PDB file of C-alpha atoms in Angstrom:
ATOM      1  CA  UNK A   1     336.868 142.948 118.237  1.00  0.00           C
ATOM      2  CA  UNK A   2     333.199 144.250 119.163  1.00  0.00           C
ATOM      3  CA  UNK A   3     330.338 143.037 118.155  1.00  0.00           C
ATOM      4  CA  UNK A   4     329.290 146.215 116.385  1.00  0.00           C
ATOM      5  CA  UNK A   5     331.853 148.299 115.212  1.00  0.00           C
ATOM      6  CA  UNK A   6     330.958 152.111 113.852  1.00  0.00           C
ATOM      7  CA  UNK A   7     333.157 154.437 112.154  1.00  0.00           C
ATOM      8  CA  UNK A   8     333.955 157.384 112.655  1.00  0.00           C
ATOM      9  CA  UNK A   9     333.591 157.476 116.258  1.00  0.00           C
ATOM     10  CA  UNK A  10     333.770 161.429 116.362  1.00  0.00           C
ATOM     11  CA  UNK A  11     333.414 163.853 113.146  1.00  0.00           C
ATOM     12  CA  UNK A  12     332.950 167.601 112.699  1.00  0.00           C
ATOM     13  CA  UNK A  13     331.831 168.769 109.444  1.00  0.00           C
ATOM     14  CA  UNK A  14     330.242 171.387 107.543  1.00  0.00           C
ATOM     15  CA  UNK A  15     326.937 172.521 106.868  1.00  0.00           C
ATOM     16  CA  UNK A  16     325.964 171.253 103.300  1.00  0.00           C
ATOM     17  CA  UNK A  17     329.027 168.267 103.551  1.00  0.00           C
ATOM     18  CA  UNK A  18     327.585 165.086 102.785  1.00  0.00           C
ATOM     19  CA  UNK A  19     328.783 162.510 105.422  1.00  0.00           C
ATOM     20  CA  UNK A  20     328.445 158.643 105.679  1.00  0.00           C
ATOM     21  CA  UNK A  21     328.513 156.848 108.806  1.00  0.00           C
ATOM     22  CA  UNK A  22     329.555 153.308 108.571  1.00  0.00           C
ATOM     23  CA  UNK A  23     328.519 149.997 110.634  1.00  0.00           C
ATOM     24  CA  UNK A  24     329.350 146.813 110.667  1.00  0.00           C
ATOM     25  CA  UNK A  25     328.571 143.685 112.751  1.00  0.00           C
ATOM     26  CA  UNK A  26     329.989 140.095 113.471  1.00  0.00           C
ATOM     27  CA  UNK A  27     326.935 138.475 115.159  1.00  0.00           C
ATOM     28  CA  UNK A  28     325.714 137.509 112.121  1.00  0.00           C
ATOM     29  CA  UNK A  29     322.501 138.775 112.325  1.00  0.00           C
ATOM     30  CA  UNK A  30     320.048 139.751 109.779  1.00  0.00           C
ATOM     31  CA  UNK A  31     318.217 143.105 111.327  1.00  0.00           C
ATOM     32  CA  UNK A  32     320.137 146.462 111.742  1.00  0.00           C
ATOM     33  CA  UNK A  33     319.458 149.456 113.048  1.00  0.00           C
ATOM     34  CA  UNK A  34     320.396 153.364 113.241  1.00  0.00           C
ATOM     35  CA  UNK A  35     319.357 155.463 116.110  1.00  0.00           C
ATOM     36  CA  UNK A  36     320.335 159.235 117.034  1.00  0.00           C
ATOM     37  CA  UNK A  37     320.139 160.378 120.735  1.00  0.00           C
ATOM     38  CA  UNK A  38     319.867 163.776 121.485  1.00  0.00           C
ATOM     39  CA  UNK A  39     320.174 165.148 125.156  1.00  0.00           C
ATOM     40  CA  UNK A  40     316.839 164.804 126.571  1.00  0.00           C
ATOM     41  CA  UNK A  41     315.082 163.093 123.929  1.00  0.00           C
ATOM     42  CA  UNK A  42     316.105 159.711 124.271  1.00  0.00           C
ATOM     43  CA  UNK A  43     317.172 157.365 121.038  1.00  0.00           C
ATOM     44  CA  UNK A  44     314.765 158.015 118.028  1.00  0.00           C
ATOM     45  CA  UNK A  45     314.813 155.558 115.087  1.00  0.00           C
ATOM     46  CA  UNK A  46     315.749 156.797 112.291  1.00  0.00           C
ATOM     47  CA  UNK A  47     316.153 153.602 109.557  1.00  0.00           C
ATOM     48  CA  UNK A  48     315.741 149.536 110.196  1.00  0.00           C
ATOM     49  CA  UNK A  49     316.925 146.922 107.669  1.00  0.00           C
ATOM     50  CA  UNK A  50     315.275 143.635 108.554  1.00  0.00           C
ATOM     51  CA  UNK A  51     317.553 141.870 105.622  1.00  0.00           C
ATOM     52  CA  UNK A  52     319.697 142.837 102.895  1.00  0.00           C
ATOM     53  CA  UNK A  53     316.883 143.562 100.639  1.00  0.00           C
ATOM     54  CA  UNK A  54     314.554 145.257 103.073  1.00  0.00           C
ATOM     55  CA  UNK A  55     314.867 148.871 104.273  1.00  0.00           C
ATOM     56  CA  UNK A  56     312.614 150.782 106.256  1.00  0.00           C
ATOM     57  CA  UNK A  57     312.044 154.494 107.336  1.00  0.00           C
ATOM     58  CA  UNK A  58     311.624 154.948 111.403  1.00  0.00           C
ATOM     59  CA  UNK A  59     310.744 158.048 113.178  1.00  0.00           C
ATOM     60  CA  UNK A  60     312.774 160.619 111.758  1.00  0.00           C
ATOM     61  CA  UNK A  61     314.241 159.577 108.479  1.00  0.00           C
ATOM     62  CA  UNK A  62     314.059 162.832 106.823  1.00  0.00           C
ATOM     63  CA  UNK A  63     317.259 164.120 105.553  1.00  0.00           C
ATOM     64  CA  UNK A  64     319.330 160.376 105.832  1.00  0.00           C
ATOM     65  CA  UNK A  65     319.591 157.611 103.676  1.00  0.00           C
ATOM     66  CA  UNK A  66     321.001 154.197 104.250  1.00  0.00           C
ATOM     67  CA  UNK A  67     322.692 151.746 102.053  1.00  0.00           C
ATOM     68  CA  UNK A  68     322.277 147.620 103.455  1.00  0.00           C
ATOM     69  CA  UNK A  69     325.949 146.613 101.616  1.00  0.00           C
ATOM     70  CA  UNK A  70     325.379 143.044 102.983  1.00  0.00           C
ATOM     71  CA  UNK A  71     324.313 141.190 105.980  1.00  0.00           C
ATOM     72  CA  UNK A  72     327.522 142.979 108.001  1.00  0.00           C
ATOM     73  CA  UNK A  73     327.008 146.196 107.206  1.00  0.00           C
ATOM     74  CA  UNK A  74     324.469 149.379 107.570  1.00  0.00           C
ATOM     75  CA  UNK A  75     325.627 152.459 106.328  1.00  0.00           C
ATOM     76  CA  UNK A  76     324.004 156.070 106.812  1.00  0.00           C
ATOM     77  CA  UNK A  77     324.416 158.753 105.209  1.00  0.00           C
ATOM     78  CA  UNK A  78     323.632 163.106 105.329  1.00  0.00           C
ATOM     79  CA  UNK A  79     323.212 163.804 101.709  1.00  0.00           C
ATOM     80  CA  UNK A  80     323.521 167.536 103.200  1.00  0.00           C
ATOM     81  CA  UNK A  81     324.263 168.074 106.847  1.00  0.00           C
ATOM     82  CA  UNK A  82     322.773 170.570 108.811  1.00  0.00           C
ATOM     83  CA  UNK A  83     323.239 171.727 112.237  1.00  0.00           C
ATOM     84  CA  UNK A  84     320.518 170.070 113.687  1.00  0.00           C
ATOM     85  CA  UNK A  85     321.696 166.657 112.450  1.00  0.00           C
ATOM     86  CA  UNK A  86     324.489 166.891 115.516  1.00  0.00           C
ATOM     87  CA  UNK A  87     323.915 164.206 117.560  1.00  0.00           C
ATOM     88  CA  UNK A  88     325.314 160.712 118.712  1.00  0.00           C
ATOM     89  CA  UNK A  89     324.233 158.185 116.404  1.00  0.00           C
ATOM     90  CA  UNK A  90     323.902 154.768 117.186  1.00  0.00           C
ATOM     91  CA  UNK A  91     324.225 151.414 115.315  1.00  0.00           C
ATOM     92  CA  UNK A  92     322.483 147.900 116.812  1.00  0.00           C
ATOM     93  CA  UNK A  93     321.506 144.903 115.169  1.00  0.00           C
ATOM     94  CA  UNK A  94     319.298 141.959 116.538  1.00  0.00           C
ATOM     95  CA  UNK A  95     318.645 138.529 115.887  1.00  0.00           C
ATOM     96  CA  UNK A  96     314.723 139.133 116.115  1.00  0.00           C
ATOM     97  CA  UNK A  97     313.684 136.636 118.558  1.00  0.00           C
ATOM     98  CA  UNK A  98     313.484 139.221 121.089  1.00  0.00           C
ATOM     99  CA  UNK A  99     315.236 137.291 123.515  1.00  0.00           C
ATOM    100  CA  UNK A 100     318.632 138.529 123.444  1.00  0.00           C
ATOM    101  CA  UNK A 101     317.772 142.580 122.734  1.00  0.00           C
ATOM    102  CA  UNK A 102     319.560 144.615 120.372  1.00  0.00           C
ATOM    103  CA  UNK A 103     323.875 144.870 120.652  1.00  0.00           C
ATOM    104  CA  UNK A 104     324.777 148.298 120.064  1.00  0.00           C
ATOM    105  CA  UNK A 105     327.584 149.877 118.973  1.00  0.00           C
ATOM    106  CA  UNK A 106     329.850 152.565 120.586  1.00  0.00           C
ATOM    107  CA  UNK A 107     328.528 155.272 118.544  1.00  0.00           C
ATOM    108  CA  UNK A 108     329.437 157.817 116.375  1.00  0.00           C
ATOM    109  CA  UNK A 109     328.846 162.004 117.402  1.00  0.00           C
ATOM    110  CA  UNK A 110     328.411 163.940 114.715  1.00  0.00           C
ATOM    111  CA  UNK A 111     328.777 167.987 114.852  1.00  0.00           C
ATOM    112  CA  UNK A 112     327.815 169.848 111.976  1.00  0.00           C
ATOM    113  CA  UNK A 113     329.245 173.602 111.854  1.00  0.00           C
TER     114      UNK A 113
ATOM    115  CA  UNK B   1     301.684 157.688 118.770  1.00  0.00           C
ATOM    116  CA  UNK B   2     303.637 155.209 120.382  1.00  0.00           C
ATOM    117  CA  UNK B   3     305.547 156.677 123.505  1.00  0.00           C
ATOM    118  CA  UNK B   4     307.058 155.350 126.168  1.00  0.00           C
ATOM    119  CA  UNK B   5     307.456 157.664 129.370  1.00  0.00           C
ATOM    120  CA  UNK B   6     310.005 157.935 131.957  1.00  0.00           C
ATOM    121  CA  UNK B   7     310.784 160.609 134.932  1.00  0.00           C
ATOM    122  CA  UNK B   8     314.232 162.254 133.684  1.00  0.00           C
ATOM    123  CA  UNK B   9     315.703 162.052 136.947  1.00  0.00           C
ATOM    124  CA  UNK B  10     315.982 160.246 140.238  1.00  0.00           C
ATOM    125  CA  UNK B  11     318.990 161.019 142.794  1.00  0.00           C
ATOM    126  CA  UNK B  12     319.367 158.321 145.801  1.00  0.00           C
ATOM    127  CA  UNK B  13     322.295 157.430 148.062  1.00  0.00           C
ATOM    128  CA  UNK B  14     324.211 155.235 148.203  1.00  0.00           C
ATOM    129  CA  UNK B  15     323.539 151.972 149.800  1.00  0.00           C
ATOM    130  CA  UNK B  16     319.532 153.017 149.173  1.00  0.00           C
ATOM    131  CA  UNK B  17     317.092 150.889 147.021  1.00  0.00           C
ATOM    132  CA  UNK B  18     316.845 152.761 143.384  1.00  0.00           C
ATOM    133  CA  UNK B  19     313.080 152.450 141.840  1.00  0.00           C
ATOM    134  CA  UNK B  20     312.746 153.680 137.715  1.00  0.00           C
ATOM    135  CA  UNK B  21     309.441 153.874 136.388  1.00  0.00           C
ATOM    136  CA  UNK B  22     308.196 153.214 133.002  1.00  0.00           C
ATOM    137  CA  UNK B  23     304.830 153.463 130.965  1.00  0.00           C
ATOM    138  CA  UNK B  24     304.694 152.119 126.944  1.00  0.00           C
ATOM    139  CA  UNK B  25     301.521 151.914 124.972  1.00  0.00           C
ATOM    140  CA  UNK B  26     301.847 149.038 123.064  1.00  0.00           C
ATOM    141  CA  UNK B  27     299.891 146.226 124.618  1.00  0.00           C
ATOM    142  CA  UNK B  28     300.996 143.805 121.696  1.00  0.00           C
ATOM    143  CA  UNK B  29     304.670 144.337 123.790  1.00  0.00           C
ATOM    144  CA  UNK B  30     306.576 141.057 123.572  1.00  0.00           C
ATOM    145  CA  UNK B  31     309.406 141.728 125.238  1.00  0.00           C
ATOM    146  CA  UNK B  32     310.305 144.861 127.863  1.00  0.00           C
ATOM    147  CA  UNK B  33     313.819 145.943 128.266  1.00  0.00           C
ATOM    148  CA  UNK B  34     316.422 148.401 130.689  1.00  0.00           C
ATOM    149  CA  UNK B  35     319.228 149.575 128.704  1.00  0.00           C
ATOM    150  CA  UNK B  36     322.216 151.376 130.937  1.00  0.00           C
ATOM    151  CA  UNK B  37     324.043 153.738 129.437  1.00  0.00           C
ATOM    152  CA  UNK B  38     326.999 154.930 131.259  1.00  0.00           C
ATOM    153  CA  UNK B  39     329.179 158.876 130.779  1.00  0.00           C
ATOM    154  CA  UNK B  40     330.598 158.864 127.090  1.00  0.00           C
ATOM    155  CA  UNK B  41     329.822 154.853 126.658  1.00  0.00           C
ATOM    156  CA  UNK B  42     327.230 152.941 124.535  1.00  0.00           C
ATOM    157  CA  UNK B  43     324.300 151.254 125.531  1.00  0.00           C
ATOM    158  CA  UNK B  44     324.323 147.953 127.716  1.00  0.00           C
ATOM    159  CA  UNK B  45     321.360 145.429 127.730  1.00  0.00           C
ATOM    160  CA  UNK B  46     320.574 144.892 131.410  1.00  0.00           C
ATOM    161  CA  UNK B  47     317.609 142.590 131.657  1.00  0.00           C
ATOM    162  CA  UNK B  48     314.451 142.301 130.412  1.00  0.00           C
ATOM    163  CA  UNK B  49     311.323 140.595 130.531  1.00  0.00           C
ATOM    164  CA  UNK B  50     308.928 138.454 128.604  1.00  0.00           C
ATOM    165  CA  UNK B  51     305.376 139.903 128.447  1.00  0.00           C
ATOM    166  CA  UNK B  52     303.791 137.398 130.034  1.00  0.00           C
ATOM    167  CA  UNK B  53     305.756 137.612 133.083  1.00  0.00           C
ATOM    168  CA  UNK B  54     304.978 139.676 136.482  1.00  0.00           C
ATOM    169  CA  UNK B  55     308.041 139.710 137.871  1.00  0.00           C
ATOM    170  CA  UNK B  56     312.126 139.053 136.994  1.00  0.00           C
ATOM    171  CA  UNK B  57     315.027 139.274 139.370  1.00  0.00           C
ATOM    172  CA  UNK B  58     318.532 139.095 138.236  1.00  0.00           C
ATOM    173  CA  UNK B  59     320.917 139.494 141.248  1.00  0.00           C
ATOM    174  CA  UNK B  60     320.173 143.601 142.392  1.00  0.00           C
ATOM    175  CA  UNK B  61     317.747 144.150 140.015  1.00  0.00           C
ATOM    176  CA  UNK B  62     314.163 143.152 139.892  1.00  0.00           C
ATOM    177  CA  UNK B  63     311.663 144.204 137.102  1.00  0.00           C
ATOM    178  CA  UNK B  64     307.669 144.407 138.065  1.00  0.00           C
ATOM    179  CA  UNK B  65     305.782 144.315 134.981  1.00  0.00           C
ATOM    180  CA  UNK B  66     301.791 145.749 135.378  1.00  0.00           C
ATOM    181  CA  UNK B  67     300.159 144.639 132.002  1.00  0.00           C
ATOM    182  CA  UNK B  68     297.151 146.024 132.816  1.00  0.00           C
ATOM    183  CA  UNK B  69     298.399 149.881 133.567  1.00  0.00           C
ATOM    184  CA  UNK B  70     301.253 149.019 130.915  1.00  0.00           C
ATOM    185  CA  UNK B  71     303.723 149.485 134.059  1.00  0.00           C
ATOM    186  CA  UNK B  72     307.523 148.959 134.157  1.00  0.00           C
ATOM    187  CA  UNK B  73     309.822 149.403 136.677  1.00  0.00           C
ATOM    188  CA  UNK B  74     313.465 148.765 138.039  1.00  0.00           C
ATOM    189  CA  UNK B  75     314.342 148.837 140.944  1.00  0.00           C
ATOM    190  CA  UNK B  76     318.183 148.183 141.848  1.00  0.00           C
ATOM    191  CA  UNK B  77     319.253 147.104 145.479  1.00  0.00           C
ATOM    192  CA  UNK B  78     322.050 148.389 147.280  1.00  0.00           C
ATOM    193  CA  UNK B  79     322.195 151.376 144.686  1.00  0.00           C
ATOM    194  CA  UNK B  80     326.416 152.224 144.108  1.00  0.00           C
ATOM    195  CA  UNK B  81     327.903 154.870 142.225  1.00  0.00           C
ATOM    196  CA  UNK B  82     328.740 153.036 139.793  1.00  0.00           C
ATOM    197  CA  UNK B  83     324.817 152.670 138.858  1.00  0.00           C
ATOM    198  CA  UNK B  84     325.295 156.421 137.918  1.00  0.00           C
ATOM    199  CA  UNK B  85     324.447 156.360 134.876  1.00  0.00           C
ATOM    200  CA  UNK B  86     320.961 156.820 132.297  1.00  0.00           C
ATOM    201  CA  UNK B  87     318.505 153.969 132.094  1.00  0.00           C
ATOM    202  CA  UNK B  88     316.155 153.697 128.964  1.00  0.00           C
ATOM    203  CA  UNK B  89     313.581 151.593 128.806  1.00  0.00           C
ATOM    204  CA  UNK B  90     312.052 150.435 125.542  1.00  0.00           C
ATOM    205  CA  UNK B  91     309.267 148.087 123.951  1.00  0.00           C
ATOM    206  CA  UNK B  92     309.543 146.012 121.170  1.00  0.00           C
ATOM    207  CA  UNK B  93     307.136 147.321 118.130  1.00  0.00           C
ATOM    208  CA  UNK B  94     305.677 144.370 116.544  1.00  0.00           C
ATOM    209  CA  UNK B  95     307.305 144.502 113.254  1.00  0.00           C
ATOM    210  CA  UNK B  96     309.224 147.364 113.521  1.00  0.00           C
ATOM    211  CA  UNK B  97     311.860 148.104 116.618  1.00  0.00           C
ATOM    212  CA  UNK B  98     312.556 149.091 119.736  1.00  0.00           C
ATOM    213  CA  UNK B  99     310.858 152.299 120.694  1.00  0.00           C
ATOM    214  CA  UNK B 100     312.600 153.827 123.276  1.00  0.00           C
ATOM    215  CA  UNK B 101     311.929 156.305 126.390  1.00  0.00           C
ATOM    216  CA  UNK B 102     313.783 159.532 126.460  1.00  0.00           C
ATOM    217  CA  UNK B 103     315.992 158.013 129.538  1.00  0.00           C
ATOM    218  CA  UNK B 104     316.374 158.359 133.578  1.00  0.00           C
ATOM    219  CA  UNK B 105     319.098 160.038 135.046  1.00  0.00           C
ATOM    220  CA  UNK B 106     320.623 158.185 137.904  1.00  0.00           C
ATOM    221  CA  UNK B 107     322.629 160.129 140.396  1.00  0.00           C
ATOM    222  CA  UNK B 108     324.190 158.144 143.504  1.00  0.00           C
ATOM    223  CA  UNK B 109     325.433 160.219 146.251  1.00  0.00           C
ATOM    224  CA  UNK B 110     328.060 158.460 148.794  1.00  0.00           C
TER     225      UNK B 110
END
């Protein structure tokens, strides 16, 4: 099994659909992660949980939420998906030392029509 | 803001020395890293190096790390095609997480 496993790993829906994109991980690590990567632009941050009681907005959190279930699993979700939200979104998670980087998962692309 | 920069492309052939650049802003850095991300696949952790380092080498690749400019590069030896692929470098945020660069296009010619 991976390390980081995200579901669904491709989804079309439509605009105003609220979606949730699920993550979990088996490296037993507290810090998660949720990135989008858009051609040209690189990965942008869009949440971080550093534990299950701490969640923090990155870059571009506007128009997600997340939801820390437990130490396994980071879930986002588009409480209304628009067109610009298609992307491929990726899940990591780190051990926070730093020494090891993050493990990320396969990723999930998103098109909203 | 924070940024971290990267040229968007770089073609070479085959059998040719690959070098990726890299400037970040954060001077607080701890750790540098080169992600690879290959057609259709994830991202892959490919080295990276402890800020108070100059230099790493890890078989083909070697990182040079300028703290003073805030200067990162790769360079990859005996480039193949199957280092086709985008490289991202990023910088760990104190506190927060990696930042990343918007990515460098590979292209290896035979």
């Amino acid at each position: 099994d991976a390390d980081v496993t995200q579901t669904p790993r491709n989804r079309i829906t439509k605009t105003g659909k609220r979606i949730m994109l699920e993550c979990s991980q088996t490296k037993g690590h507290d810090r998660m992660y949720w990135y989008r990567q858009d051609p040209g632009l690189g990965l942008r941050l869009i949440y971080y949980s550093f534990d299950v009681k701490d969640i923090n907005k990155g870059e571009i959190s506007d128009g997600y939420s997340v939801s820390r279930q437990a130490q396994a699993k980071f879930s986002l979700s588009l409480e209304s998906a628009i067109p610009n939200q298609t992307a491929l979104y990726f899940c990591a998670t780190s051990d926070g030392t730093g020494n090891y980087g993050y493990t990320f998962g396969s990723g999930t692309r998103l098109t909203v029509v | 803001g924070e940024d971290v920069e990267q040229s968007l492309f770089l073609s070479v052939r085959e059998g040719d020395s690959s070098v990726i650049n890299c400037t970040y802003t954060d001077s607080s850095s701890t750790y540098l890293y080169w992600y690879k991300q290959e057609p259709g696949a994830g991202l892959q952790l490919l080295t990276y190096i402890f800020s108070n380092m100059d230099m790493k080498q890890d078989q083909r690749l070697t990182v040079l790390l300028n703290k003073k400019d805030k200067h990162l590069s790769l360079r990859i030896a005996d480039t193949q095609t199957g280092d086709s692929a985008i490289y991202f470098c990023a910088e760990s945020m104190s506190g927060t997480a990696l930042i990343f660069g918007k990515g460098t296009t590979l292209s290896v010619s035979s």
